Coordinates of C-alpha atoms in Angstrom, one line a residue:
Chain A
X1 CA 68.8 -117.6 -41.6
X2 CA 68.2 -120.7 -43.6
X3 CA 65.7 -123.4 -42.6
X4 CA 68.0 -126.1 -41.6
X5 CA 66.4 -129.2 -42.9
X6 CA 66.1 -128.4 -46.5
X7 CA 68.2 -130.4 -48.9
X8 CA 69.7 -128.4 -51.7
X9 CA 71.1 -130.5 -54.5
X10 CA 72.1 -127.6 -56.6
X11 CA 74.1 -125.9 -53.8
X12 CA 75.6 -129.2 -52.8
X13 CA 76.8 -129.9 -56.4
X14 CA 78.3 -126.4 -56.7
X15 CA 80.1 -126.9 -53.4
X16 CA 81.7 -130.1 -54.6
X17 CA 83.0 -128.3 -57.7
X18 CA 84.3 -125.4 -55.7
X19 CA 86.1 -127.6 -53.2
X20 CA 87.9 -129.2 -56.2
X21 CA 88.7 -125.9 -57.9
X22 CA 90.0 -124.2 -54.7
X23 CA 91.2 -127.1 -52.7
X24 CA 93.3 -128.8 -55.3
X25 CA 95.7 -125.9 -56.0
X26 CA 96.2 -125.4 -52.3
X27 CA 96.8 -129.2 -51.8
X28 CA 99.1 -129.3 -54.8
X29 CA 101.4 -126.6 -53.6
X30 CA 101.9 -128.5 -50.3
X31 CA 102.3 -131.9 -52.0
X32 CA 104.8 -130.5 -54.5
X33 CA 106.8 -128.9 -51.8
X34 CA 107.2 -132.3 -50.2
X35 CA 108.5 -133.9 -53.3
X36 CA 112.1 -134.3 -54.3
X37 CA 113.3 -132.9 -57.7
X38 CA 113.6 -136.5 -59.0
X39 CA 109.8 -137.1 -58.4
X40 CA 109.1 -134.0 -60.4
X41 CA 111.4 -135.1 -63.2
X42 CA 109.5 -138.4 -63.7
X43 CA 106.1 -136.9 -63.5
X44 CA 104.8 -133.7 -61.9
X45 CA 101.4 -135.2 -61.3
X46 CA 102.1 -138.2 -59.1
X47 CA 100.1 -138.4 -56.0
X48 CA 102.0 -141.3 -54.5
X49 CA 105.6 -140.5 -53.5
X50 CA 107.8 -140.6 -50.5
X51 CA 107.5 -137.2 -48.9
X52 CA 110.7 -135.4 -48.1
X53 CA 111.7 -132.2 -46.5
X54 CA 114.5 -131.8 -49.0
X55 CA 113.0 -128.7 -50.6
X56 CA 112.4 -127.0 -47.2
X57 CA 115.9 -127.7 -46.0
X58 CA 117.3 -126.3 -49.2
X59 CA 115.0 -123.3 -49.0
X60 CA 115.8 -122.6 -45.4
X61 CA 119.5 -122.9 -46.1
X62 CA 119.2 -120.2 -48.8
X63 CA 120.2 -116.8 -47.2
X64 CA 118.0 -115.0 -49.7
X65 CA 114.9 -116.5 -48.0
X66 CA 115.6 -115.1 -44.6
X67 CA 116.6 -111.7 -45.9
X68 CA 113.6 -111.5 -48.2
X69 CA 111.3 -112.5 -45.4
X70 CA 112.8 -109.7 -43.2
X71 CA 112.4 -107.2 -46.1
X72 CA 108.7 -108.3 -46.5
X73 CA 108.1 -107.9 -42.8
X74 CA 109.6 -104.4 -42.7
X75 CA 107.8 -103.3 -45.8
X76 CA 104.4 -104.7 -44.8
X77 CA 104.6 -103.2 -41.3
X78 CA 105.9 -99.9 -42.5
X79 CA 103.3 -99.7 -45.2
X80 CA 100.5 -100.6 -42.8
X81 CA 101.6 -98.1 -40.2
X82 CA 101.8 -95.3 -42.7
X83 CA 98.4 -96.2 -44.3
X84 CA 96.7 -96.4 -40.9
X85 CA 98.2 -93.0 -39.9
X86 CA 96.8 -91.4 -43.0
X87 CA 93.6 -93.4 -43.7
X88 CA 92.0 -93.5 -40.3
X89 CA 91.7 -89.8 -39.7
X90 CA 90.8 -89.2 -43.3
X91 CA 88.1 -91.8 -43.3
X92 CA 86.7 -90.2 -40.1
X93 CA 86.7 -86.7 -41.7
X94 CA 85.1 -88.0 -44.9
X95 CA 82.4 -89.8 -42.9
X96 CA 81.6 -86.8 -40.8
X97 CA 82.4 -83.5 -42.5
X98 CA 79.4 -81.9 -44.1
X99 CA 80.7 -80.1 -47.2
X100 CA 80.6 -80.7 -50.9
X101 CA 84.3 -81.5 -50.8
X102 CA 83.5 -84.9 -49.4
X103 CA 81.7 -86.2 -52.5
X104 CA 84.6 -84.9 -54.7
X105 CA 87.1 -86.4 -52.4
X106 CA 85.4 -89.8 -52.5
X107 CA 85.2 -89.7 -56.3
X108 CA 88.9 -89.0 -56.5
X109 CA 89.6 -91.9 -54.1
X110 CA 87.5 -94.3 -56.3
X111 CA 89.3 -93.1 -59.4
X112 CA 92.7 -93.6 -57.8
X113 CA 91.8 -97.0 -56.5
X114 CA 91.0 -98.0 -60.1
X115 CA 94.1 -96.7 -61.8
X116 CA 96.2 -99.6 -63.2
X117 CA 99.3 -100.0 -61.1
X118 CA 101.5 -99.8 -64.2
X119 CA 100.3 -96.3 -64.8
X120 CA 101.6 -95.1 -61.4
X121 CA 104.7 -97.3 -61.7
X122 CA 106.2 -95.3 -64.6
X123 CA 106.2 -91.8 -63.0
X124 CA 106.9 -93.2 -59.5
X125 CA 110.0 -94.8 -60.9
X126 CA 111.1 -91.3 -62.1
X127 CA 110.1 -89.7 -58.8
X128 CA 111.9 -92.2 -56.6
X129 CA 114.9 -92.0 -58.9
X130 CA 115.2 -88.3 -58.7
X131 CA 114.7 -88.3 -54.9
X132 CA 117.3 -91.1 -54.5
X133 CA 114.7 -93.4 -52.9
X134 CA 115.0 -96.2 -55.5
X135 CA 116.3 -99.4 -53.9
X136 CA 115.4 -98.2 -50.4
X137 CA 112.8 -99.5 -48.0
X138 CA 111.5 -95.9 -47.5
X139 CA 110.9 -95.5 -51.2
X140 CA 109.0 -98.8 -51.5
X141 CA 107.0 -98.2 -48.3
X142 CA 106.0 -94.8 -49.7
X143 CA 105.0 -96.3 -53.0
X144 CA 103.0 -99.2 -51.5
X145 CA 101.3 -96.9 -49.0
X146 CA 100.1 -94.6 -51.8
X147 CA 98.9 -97.6 -53.7
X148 CA 96.7 -98.9 -50.9
X149 CA 95.7 -95.7 -49.2
X150 CA 92.5 -95.0 -51.3
X151 CA 91.2 -98.5 -50.7
X152 CA 92.0 -98.3 -47.0
X153 CA 90.1 -95.0 -46.7
X154 CA 87.1 -96.3 -48.6
X155 CA 87.1 -99.5 -46.5
X156 CA 87.4 -97.6 -43.3
X157 CA 84.8 -94.9 -43.9
X158 CA 81.6 -96.9 -43.4
X159 CA 82.8 -98.0 -39.9
X160 CA 82.8 -94.3 -38.9
X161 CA 79.7 -93.5 -40.8
X162 CA 77.6 -95.9 -38.9
X163 CA 78.5 -94.6 -35.5
X164 CA 75.4 -92.7 -34.3
X165 CA 76.3 -89.1 -34.7
X166 CA 74.6 -88.1 -31.5
X167 CA 77.3 -89.8 -29.5
X168 CA 79.9 -87.5 -30.9
X169 CA 77.6 -84.5 -30.8
X170 CA 77.4 -85.1 -27.0
X171 CA 81.1 -85.2 -26.5
X172 CA 81.7 -82.1 -28.7
X173 CA 79.2 -80.1 -26.7
X174 CA 80.8 -81.2 -23.6
X175 CA 84.0 -79.5 -24.7
X176 CA 85.8 -82.1 -26.6
X177 CA 87.7 -80.7 -29.5
X178 CA 87.7 -82.2 -32.9
X179 CA 90.8 -84.3 -32.2
X180 CA 89.4 -85.5 -28.9
X181 CA 86.1 -86.4 -30.4
X182 CA 88.0 -88.5 -32.9
X183 CA 90.4 -90.2 -30.5
X184 CA 88.2 -90.7 -27.5
X185 CA 84.8 -91.3 -29.0
X186 CA 84.9 -92.3 -32.7
X187 CA 88.1 -94.3 -32.8
X188 CA 87.2 -96.8 -30.1
X189 CA 83.8 -97.4 -31.7
X190 CA 85.3 -98.0 -35.1
X191 CA 87.9 -100.4 -33.7
X192 CA 86.7 -103.3 -35.9
X193 CA 87.2 -101.1 -39.0
X194 CA 90.8 -100.3 -37.9
X195 CA 91.4 -104.0 -37.4
X196 CA 90.0 -104.9 -40.8
X197 CA 92.1 -102.3 -42.6
X198 CA 95.2 -103.3 -40.6
X199 CA 94.9 -107.0 -41.6
X200 CA 93.9 -106.2 -45.2
X201 CA 96.8 -103.8 -45.7
X202 CA 99.2 -106.2 -44.0
X203 CA 98.0 -109.0 -46.4
X204 CA 98.2 -107.0 -49.6
X205 CA 101.5 -105.3 -48.8
X206 CA 103.0 -108.7 -48.0
X207 CA 101.9 -109.9 -51.4
X208 CA 102.7 -106.8 -53.5
X209 CA 105.5 -107.5 -56.0
X210 CA 105.4 -105.1 -59.0
X211 CA 106.7 -102.1 -57.0
X212 CA 109.0 -104.5 -55.1
X213 CA 110.6 -106.0 -58.2
X214 CA 110.8 -102.6 -60.0
X215 CA 111.9 -100.2 -57.3
X216 CA 114.3 -102.5 -55.6
X217 CA 117.3 -102.6 -57.9
X218 CA 119.5 -105.1 -56.0
X219 CA 118.0 -108.5 -55.5
X220 CA 119.2 -108.6 -51.9
X221 CA 116.7 -105.9 -51.1
X222 CA 113.8 -107.9 -52.7
X223 CA 110.8 -108.6 -50.6
X224 CA 109.6 -112.2 -50.6
X225 CA 107.0 -111.7 -53.3
X226 CA 109.4 -110.1 -55.7
X227 CA 111.9 -112.9 -55.2
X228 CA 109.2 -115.5 -56.0
X229 CA 108.1 -113.4 -59.0
X230 CA 111.7 -113.2 -60.3
X231 CA 112.3 -116.9 -59.8
X232 CA 109.1 -118.0 -61.5
X233 CA 110.2 -116.2 -64.6
X234 CA 113.3 -118.3 -65.0
X235 CA 113.5 -121.3 -67.3
X236 CA 113.8 -124.7 -65.7
X237 CA 112.1 -123.8 -62.5
X238 CA 112.9 -126.0 -59.5
X239 CA 109.2 -126.6 -58.6
X240 CA 109.6 -128.3 -55.2
X241 CA 111.9 -125.5 -54.1
X242 CA 109.6 -122.8 -55.5
X243 CA 106.6 -124.3 -53.8
X244 CA 108.5 -124.7 -50.5
X245 CA 109.3 -121.0 -50.8
X246 CA 105.6 -120.3 -51.5
X247 CA 104.5 -122.3 -48.4
X248 CA 106.9 -120.5 -46.2
X249 CA 105.8 -117.1 -47.6
X250 CA 102.2 -118.0 -46.9
X251 CA 102.6 -119.1 -43.3
X252 CA 102.4 -115.5 -42.0
X253 CA 99.4 -114.9 -44.2
X254 CA 97.8 -118.0 -42.8
X255 CA 98.3 -116.9 -39.2
X256 CA 97.0 -113.4 -39.8
X257 CA 94.1 -114.8 -41.8
X258 CA 93.0 -117.3 -39.1
X259 CA 93.2 -114.5 -36.5
X260 CA 91.1 -112.0 -38.5
X261 CA 88.8 -114.1 -40.7
X262 CA 85.6 -113.2 -39.1
X263 CA 86.4 -109.5 -39.2
X264 CA 87.5 -109.7 -42.8
X265 CA 84.5 -111.7 -43.9
X266 CA 82.1 -109.0 -42.5
X267 CA 84.3 -105.9 -42.9
X268 CA 85.2 -106.4 -46.6
X269 CA 81.5 -106.6 -47.4
X270 CA 80.8 -103.4 -45.6
X271 CA 83.5 -101.4 -47.4
X272 CA 83.1 -102.6 -50.9
X273 CA 79.4 -102.2 -51.6
X274 CA 77.0 -100.1 -49.6
Chain B
X1 CA 76.8 -83.2 -19.8
X2 CA 73.2 -81.9 -20.0
X3 CA 70.5 -83.3 -22.2
X4 CA 68.6 -80.2 -23.1
X5 CA 71.6 -78.2 -24.4
X6 CA 72.5 -81.1 -26.6
X7 CA 69.1 -81.1 -28.2
X8 CA 69.2 -77.4 -28.8
X9 CA 72.4 -77.6 -30.8
X10 CA 71.7 -80.7 -32.7
X11 CA 71.5 -80.2 -36.4
X12 CA 68.2 -81.0 -38.1
X13 CA 69.4 -84.1 -39.8
X14 CA 70.2 -85.6 -36.4
X15 CA 66.7 -85.9 -35.4
X16 CA 65.8 -87.8 -38.4
X17 CA 68.3 -90.5 -37.5
X18 CA 66.3 -91.1 -34.3
X19 CA 69.2 -92.0 -32.1
X20 CA 68.6 -92.5 -28.5
X21 CA 70.6 -90.3 -26.2
X22 CA 73.6 -92.0 -25.0
X23 CA 73.2 -90.8 -21.5
X24 CA 75.5 -92.6 -19.1
X25 CA 77.5 -94.1 -21.9
X26 CA 81.1 -94.6 -20.8
X27 CA 82.1 -93.4 -24.2
X28 CA 80.8 -90.0 -23.8
X29 CA 80.8 -89.2 -20.2
X30 CA 84.4 -88.2 -20.0
X31 CA 85.3 -86.8 -16.6
X32 CA 88.0 -84.6 -18.1
X33 CA 85.4 -82.4 -19.8
X34 CA 85.1 -79.1 -18.0
X35 CA 81.6 -78.2 -16.8
X36 CA 81.2 -74.6 -17.7
X37 CA 83.9 -73.7 -20.1
X38 CA 82.9 -75.5 -23.2
X39 CA 79.4 -74.2 -24.0
X40 CA 80.4 -70.6 -24.3
X41 CA 83.4 -71.2 -26.5
X42 CA 81.9 -74.0 -28.5
X43 CA 78.9 -72.1 -29.8
X44 CA 80.3 -69.9 -32.6
X45 CA 82.6 -72.7 -33.9
X46 CA 79.8 -75.1 -34.2
X47 CA 78.6 -73.9 -37.6
X48 CA 81.8 -74.5 -39.4
X49 CA 82.9 -77.5 -37.3
X50 CA 82.6 -79.6 -40.5
X51 CA 85.4 -77.7 -42.1
X52 CA 87.6 -78.2 -39.0
X53 CA 87.2 -81.9 -39.2
X54 CA 88.6 -81.8 -42.7
X55 CA 91.9 -81.0 -41.2
X56 CA 92.1 -84.7 -40.4
X57 CA 92.4 -85.3 -44.1
X58 CA 95.8 -83.5 -44.3
X59 CA 98.2 -86.5 -44.0
X60 CA 96.3 -88.6 -46.5
X61 CA 95.9 -85.6 -48.9
X62 CA 99.6 -84.8 -48.7
X63 CA 100.6 -88.3 -49.5
X64 CA 98.1 -88.6 -52.4
X65 CA 99.0 -85.2 -53.8
X66 CA 102.7 -85.9 -53.7
X67 CA 102.7 -89.6 -54.8
X68 CA 99.5 -90.1 -56.8
X69 CA 98.3 -86.8 -58.3
X70 CA 101.7 -85.3 -59.1
X71 CA 103.0 -88.5 -60.7
X72 CA 99.9 -88.7 -62.9
X73 CA 100.5 -85.2 -64.1
X74 CA 104.1 -86.2 -64.7
X75 CA 102.9 -89.3 -66.6
X76 CA 100.9 -87.1 -69.0
X77 CA 104.0 -84.8 -69.3
X78 CA 106.2 -87.8 -70.1
X79 CA 103.9 -89.0 -72.8
X80 CA 104.4 -85.7 -74.6
X81 CA 108.2 -85.9 -74.5
X82 CA 110.8 -88.3 -75.8
X83 CA 111.9 -90.1 -72.6
X84 CA 113.7 -93.4 -72.4
X85 CA 115.1 -95.2 -69.4
X86 CA 118.5 -93.9 -70.4
X87 CA 117.4 -90.2 -70.7
X88 CA 115.2 -90.3 -67.6
X89 CA 117.4 -87.9 -65.7
X90 CA 118.2 -85.6 -68.6
X91 CA 116.1 -82.9 -70.2
X92 CA 113.4 -84.3 -72.3
X93 CA 112.6 -83.3 -75.9
X94 CA 109.1 -82.2 -76.4
X95 CA 107.5 -84.3 -79.2
X96 CA 103.8 -83.4 -78.9
X97 CA 101.5 -86.3 -79.7
X98 CA 104.0 -88.3 -81.6
X99 CA 104.1 -91.0 -78.9
X100 CA 100.4 -91.4 -79.2
X101 CA 100.6 -91.7 -83.0
X102 CA 103.3 -94.3 -82.6
X103 CA 101.1 -96.2 -80.2
X104 CA 98.1 -96.2 -82.5
X105 CA 100.4 -97.2 -85.4
X106 CA 101.9 -100.1 -83.5
X107 CA 101.3 -103.3 -85.4
X108 CA 99.9 -105.0 -82.3
X109 CA 97.9 -102.1 -81.0
X110 CA 94.5 -103.3 -82.1
X111 CA 95.3 -106.8 -81.2
X112 CA 96.2 -105.7 -77.6
X113 CA 93.0 -103.7 -77.4
X114 CA 91.0 -106.7 -78.5
X115 CA 92.9 -108.9 -76.0
X116 CA 92.0 -106.4 -73.3
X117 CA 88.3 -106.4 -74.2
X118 CA 88.2 -110.2 -74.4
X119 CA 90.0 -110.6 -71.1
X120 CA 87.7 -108.1 -69.3
X121 CA 84.6 -109.7 -70.7
X122 CA 85.6 -113.3 -69.8
X123 CA 86.8 -112.4 -66.3
X124 CA 83.7 -110.2 -65.6
X125 CA 81.2 -112.7 -66.9
X126 CA 82.7 -115.7 -65.1
X127 CA 83.6 -113.7 -62.1
X128 CA 80.0 -112.5 -61.6
X129 CA 78.2 -115.8 -62.5
X130 CA 80.7 -117.8 -60.6
X131 CA 80.6 -115.5 -57.7
X132 CA 76.9 -115.6 -57.5
X133 CA 76.8 -119.4 -57.8
X134 CA 79.5 -119.7 -55.1
X135 CA 77.5 -117.3 -52.9
X136 CA 74.4 -119.5 -53.2
X137 CA 76.5 -122.5 -52.4
X138 CA 78.3 -121.1 -49.3
X139 CA 75.3 -119.2 -47.8
X140 CA 73.6 -122.1 -45.9
X141 CA 74.6 -122.4 -42.3
X142 CA 76.4 -125.6 -42.7
X143 CA 79.9 -126.5 -41.7
X144 CA 80.9 -127.6 -45.2
X145 CA 79.6 -124.3 -46.6
X146 CA 81.4 -122.1 -44.0
X147 CA 84.6 -124.0 -44.4
X148 CA 84.5 -123.6 -48.2
X149 CA 84.0 -119.9 -47.9
X150 CA 86.9 -119.7 -45.5
X151 CA 89.1 -121.7 -47.9
X152 CA 88.1 -119.5 -50.9
X153 CA 88.7 -116.2 -49.1
X154 CA 92.0 -117.6 -47.9
X155 CA 93.1 -118.0 -51.5
X156 CA 92.0 -114.5 -52.2
X157 CA 94.2 -113.3 -49.3
X158 CA 97.3 -115.3 -50.5
X159 CA 100.0 -113.4 -52.3
X160 CA 99.0 -113.4 -56.0
X161 CA 102.6 -114.4 -57.0
X162 CA 102.3 -117.6 -55.1
X163 CA 98.8 -118.4 -56.5
X164 CA 99.8 -117.5 -60.0
X165 CA 102.9 -119.8 -59.6
X166 CA 100.7 -122.7 -58.6
X167 CA 98.6 -122.2 -61.7
X168 CA 101.6 -121.9 -63.9
X169 CA 102.7 -125.2 -62.5
X170 CA 99.3 -126.9 -62.8
X171 CA 98.9 -125.7 -66.4
X172 CA 102.4 -126.5 -67.5
X173 CA 103.2 -129.0 -70.3
X174 CA 103.5 -131.9 -67.9
X175 CA 101.4 -130.4 -65.1
X176 CA 98.4 -131.9 -63.3
X177 CA 95.8 -130.6 -65.8
X178 CA 97.6 -132.1 -68.8
X179 CA 98.1 -135.4 -67.0
X180 CA 94.4 -135.6 -66.2
X181 CA 93.5 -134.7 -69.8
X182 CA 95.9 -137.4 -71.2
X183 CA 94.3 -139.9 -68.9
X184 CA 90.8 -139.2 -70.1
X185 CA 91.8 -139.7 -73.7
X186 CA 93.4 -136.5 -75.0
X187 CA 96.1 -137.6 -77.5
X188 CA 98.5 -134.8 -76.9
X189 CA 99.4 -132.2 -74.3
X190 CA 97.7 -128.8 -74.4
X191 CA 100.0 -125.8 -74.3
X192 CA 97.7 -123.7 -72.1
X193 CA 100.3 -121.0 -71.5
X194 CA 102.4 -121.5 -74.6
X195 CA 99.8 -121.7 -77.4
X196 CA 99.1 -118.3 -78.8
X197 CA 95.4 -119.1 -79.2
X198 CA 95.1 -120.4 -75.6
X199 CA 97.3 -118.3 -73.4
X200 CA 95.0 -115.3 -73.1
X201 CA 92.0 -117.5 -72.2
X202 CA 94.0 -119.5 -69.7
X203 CA 95.1 -116.4 -67.8
X204 CA 91.6 -115.0 -68.0
X205 CA 90.1 -118.2 -66.5
X206 CA 92.6 -118.1 -63.7
X207 CA 91.9 -114.5 -63.0
X208 CA 88.1 -115.2 -62.9
X209 CA 88.9 -118.0 -60.5
X210 CA 90.8 -115.5 -58.4
X211 CA 88.1 -112.9 -58.2
X212 CA 85.2 -115.3 -57.5
X213 CA 85.9 -115.6 -53.7
X214 CA 85.6 -111.8 -53.3
X215 CA 82.5 -111.6 -55.4
X216 CA 81.0 -114.5 -53.5
X217 CA 81.6 -112.7 -50.3
X218 CA 79.7 -109.6 -51.5
X219 CA 76.8 -111.6 -53.0
X220 CA 76.6 -113.7 -49.9
X221 CA 76.0 -110.6 -47.8
X222 CA 73.0 -109.8 -50.0
X223 CA 71.7 -113.4 -49.9
X224 CA 72.0 -113.5 -46.1
X225 CA 69.8 -110.4 -46.0
X226 CA 66.9 -112.2 -47.7
X227 CA 63.9 -112.7 -45.4
X228 CA 63.7 -116.5 -44.9
X229 CA 59.9 -116.2 -45.1
X230 CA 60.3 -115.0 -48.6
X231 CA 62.1 -118.3 -49.5
X232 CA 59.5 -120.3 -47.7
X233 CA 56.7 -118.4 -49.4
X234 CA 58.2 -119.0 -52.8
X235 CA 58.4 -122.7 -52.0
X236 CA 54.8 -122.9 -50.8
X237 CA 53.8 -121.2 -54.1
X238 CA 55.4 -124.1 -55.8
X239 CA 58.6 -122.5 -57.0
X240 CA 61.2 -125.0 -57.9
X241 CA 64.9 -124.7 -57.2
X242 CA 65.7 -122.7 -60.3
X243 CA 62.6 -120.5 -59.9
X244 CA 63.6 -119.7 -56.3
X245 CA 67.1 -118.8 -57.6
X246 CA 65.7 -116.7 -60.4
X247 CA 63.0 -114.8 -58.5
X248 CA 64.3 -114.7 -54.9
X249 CA 68.1 -114.9 -55.0
X250 CA 68.9 -113.1 -58.2
X251 CA 66.3 -110.4 -57.5
X252 CA 67.8 -109.8 -54.1
X253 CA 71.4 -109.4 -55.2
X254 CA 70.5 -107.1 -58.0
X255 CA 71.3 -103.9 -56.0
X256 CA 74.9 -105.1 -55.4
X257 CA 75.4 -106.3 -58.9
X258 CA 75.9 -103.0 -60.6
X259 CA 78.6 -101.9 -58.3
X260 CA 80.2 -105.3 -58.2
X261 CA 80.2 -105.4 -62.0
X262 CA 82.2 -102.2 -62.2
X263 CA 84.6 -103.5 -59.5
X264 CA 85.1 -106.7 -61.4
X265 CA 85.6 -104.9 -64.8
X266 CA 88.2 -102.7 -63.2
X267 CA 89.9 -105.7 -61.5
X268 CA 90.1 -107.5 -64.8
X269 CA 91.3 -104.4 -66.6
X270 CA 94.1 -103.7 -64.0
X271 CA 95.2 -107.3 -63.9
X272 CA 98.9 -107.6 -63.9
X273 CA 100.2 -110.2 -61.5
X274 CA 98.8 -113.3 -63.1
X275 CA 99.8 -112.2 -66.6
X276 CA 103.3 -111.4 -65.5
X277 CA 103.9 -114.7 -63.7
X278 CA 102.0 -117.1 -66.0
X279 CA 102.8 -115.9 -69.6
X280 CA 104.6 -112.5 -69.3
X281 CA 102.1 -111.3 -71.9
X282 CA 103.2 -113.9 -74.4
X283 CA 103.7 -115.8 -76.6
X284 CA 104.5 -112.6 -78.5
X285 CA 101.7 -110.3 -77.4
X286 CA 99.1 -113.0 -77.4
X287 CA 98.2 -112.4 -73.7
X288 CA 99.2 -108.7 -73.4
X289 CA 96.5 -106.3 -72.3
X290 CA 96.7 -102.5 -72.5
X291 CA 98.0 -101.8 -68.9
X292 CA 100.4 -104.7 -69.2
X293 CA 101.6 -103.3 -72.5
X294 CA 102.4 -100.0 -70.7
X295 CA 104.7 -101.9 -68.4
X296 CA 106.4 -103.7 -71.3
X297 CA 106.9 -100.5 -73.3
X298 CA 108.3 -98.5 -70.3
X299 CA 110.4 -101.0 -68.4
X300 CA 111.1 -103.9 -70.8
X301 CA 111.6 -101.9 -74.1
X302 CA 112.9 -99.0 -72.0
X303 CA 110.7 -96.5 -73.9
X304 CA 109.3 -94.6 -70.9
X305 CA 107.4 -92.1 -73.1
X306 CA 105.7 -94.9 -75.1
X307 CA 104.7 -96.6 -71.9
X308 CA 103.4 -93.3 -70.5
X309 CA 101.2 -92.7 -73.6
X310 CA 99.8 -96.3 -73.3
X311 CA 99.2 -95.7 -69.6
X312 CA 97.4 -92.5 -70.2
X313 CA 95.1 -94.2 -72.7
X314 CA 94.4 -96.9 -70.0
X315 CA 93.8 -94.2 -67.5
X316 CA 91.2 -92.5 -69.7
X317 CA 89.3 -95.8 -69.9
X318 CA 89.4 -96.1 -66.2
X319 CA 87.9 -92.6 -65.8
X320 CA 84.8 -93.9 -67.5
X321 CA 84.4 -96.9 -65.1
X322 CA 85.0 -94.6 -62.1
X323 CA 82.3 -92.2 -63.4
X324 CA 79.8 -95.1 -63.6
X325 CA 80.7 -96.4 -60.2
X326 CA 80.5 -93.0 -58.4
X327 CA 77.2 -92.2 -60.1
X328 CA 75.8 -95.5 -58.9
X329 CA 77.2 -95.2 -55.4
X330 CA 75.6 -91.7 -55.0
X331 CA 72.3 -93.0 -56.1
X332 CA 72.4 -95.5 -53.4
X333 CA 73.3 -93.0 -50.7
X334 CA 70.4 -90.5 -50.5
X335 CA 71.6 -88.8 -47.3
X336 CA 74.6 -87.1 -48.9

């Protein structure tokens, strides 16, 4: 792409600034999590200190950690499954169907994707309350799925749209019905799209906290992110403990991210802007 | 599977796409397909096949109707009634537009609207300029550049609560930023998140920081699409670094910019996580934006109807953004 030899002082300078801006916060969470509360008390900004796993052992001994991690896992997997179940066929239909409804449908999805979460939060609270789904995993999974579904469909659609239509036409003429054309032909070809949507929805539903903290009434049902949100609002935060919590919450994100980085890098670009 | 019949049935648009016949493709040559049965039965259905595919939308449509569209209608309904958290399950008294009048008469209403505008402008401007600069910096095929992109996108993928907590810590009274400032000669600590004149800007800066990785990813795709010869030609014509950026890079990302601007505006407008964690909208309403205010009204002040009226106003603003975005997308998609 780029001629290799050229020196680029501007780009180099920007890179140095960006490394500081994005590297330091990440470094800081790890460093802080390795401090003892005494280190924090003297000065939060010391770089030289004796690392200790005190914060981690405290965090791991807290039963709330394990239960919130389990809640997060259940909610993320449940949300992702429901989103995939709805989004993948819908994206295929919206990529292929030739009716005016498609344009209208896409416009609705764009609008829904843009609605502030607080606007959906208020009536959903009422709806989940009247269906007795408040404080249940099912309720939260339904709410999270609805929140991410428009985005998932819009992200997924280009992967179907770029499959040459002739491939499907062939199978349709050979007798495959709509569903078979979808499962046997289009779906395998759009595999990368499914993987991108899977990892994106796993990531965002793992991180979602507003619905979590609002629709879960008892703190023992909180997912990880809601627990962190709640704790960070308290006075006199125990920073090393909080950061250790954060690091532990990010480990699954890190693993998933490493596994899907290349797909994400290319797939997010495809879905966001044509 | 027979070539000629396929061509006969192909719709006109298909020819224009100029796709080679996938003869012998393992994906199409299913052995389970009957040899004679299909052609006869398939033919009449062919013309409205598009409609049949729409059946695949049903699960998504059901979920969206039940848990997105219906709740929005209910939100509008709530904003016309007197509903509090306490009377949520009772019958609601119809009050007409009173909740909207109360909203507009709220002493902080215009301030909150101003906060929202300032917040959106700062996040969008920095998010776009920063995203573009970052894209230029991470596009070269160098290890340092690729790793930086990976690092930045990782921060985008991290739970916002965790990232916002880090920034709350860094910007706190005795946090890293203040320590650095004191060491370079500031006489007193800066209350980034506690000073009523600074809180909004601090959260906006962090939000811009948070959106830059995603924007860089989008701009980078446009930059990677530039023909290297174009860069070389510009260089041979004597264009300096800034001129190359101006006439080659900026020119080539322009098509993505419009859509990305709308996306960034909406991102900023919807922002909730960072405000909630870092300042909770305070001090007072110093860093409260309109969608955040809807939350405060409904669930902190327990005035569901007031929150609903605020949310409806926010929703109307979003409709304008969505209109611009859809219009722009359709312009870029001539085939539909």
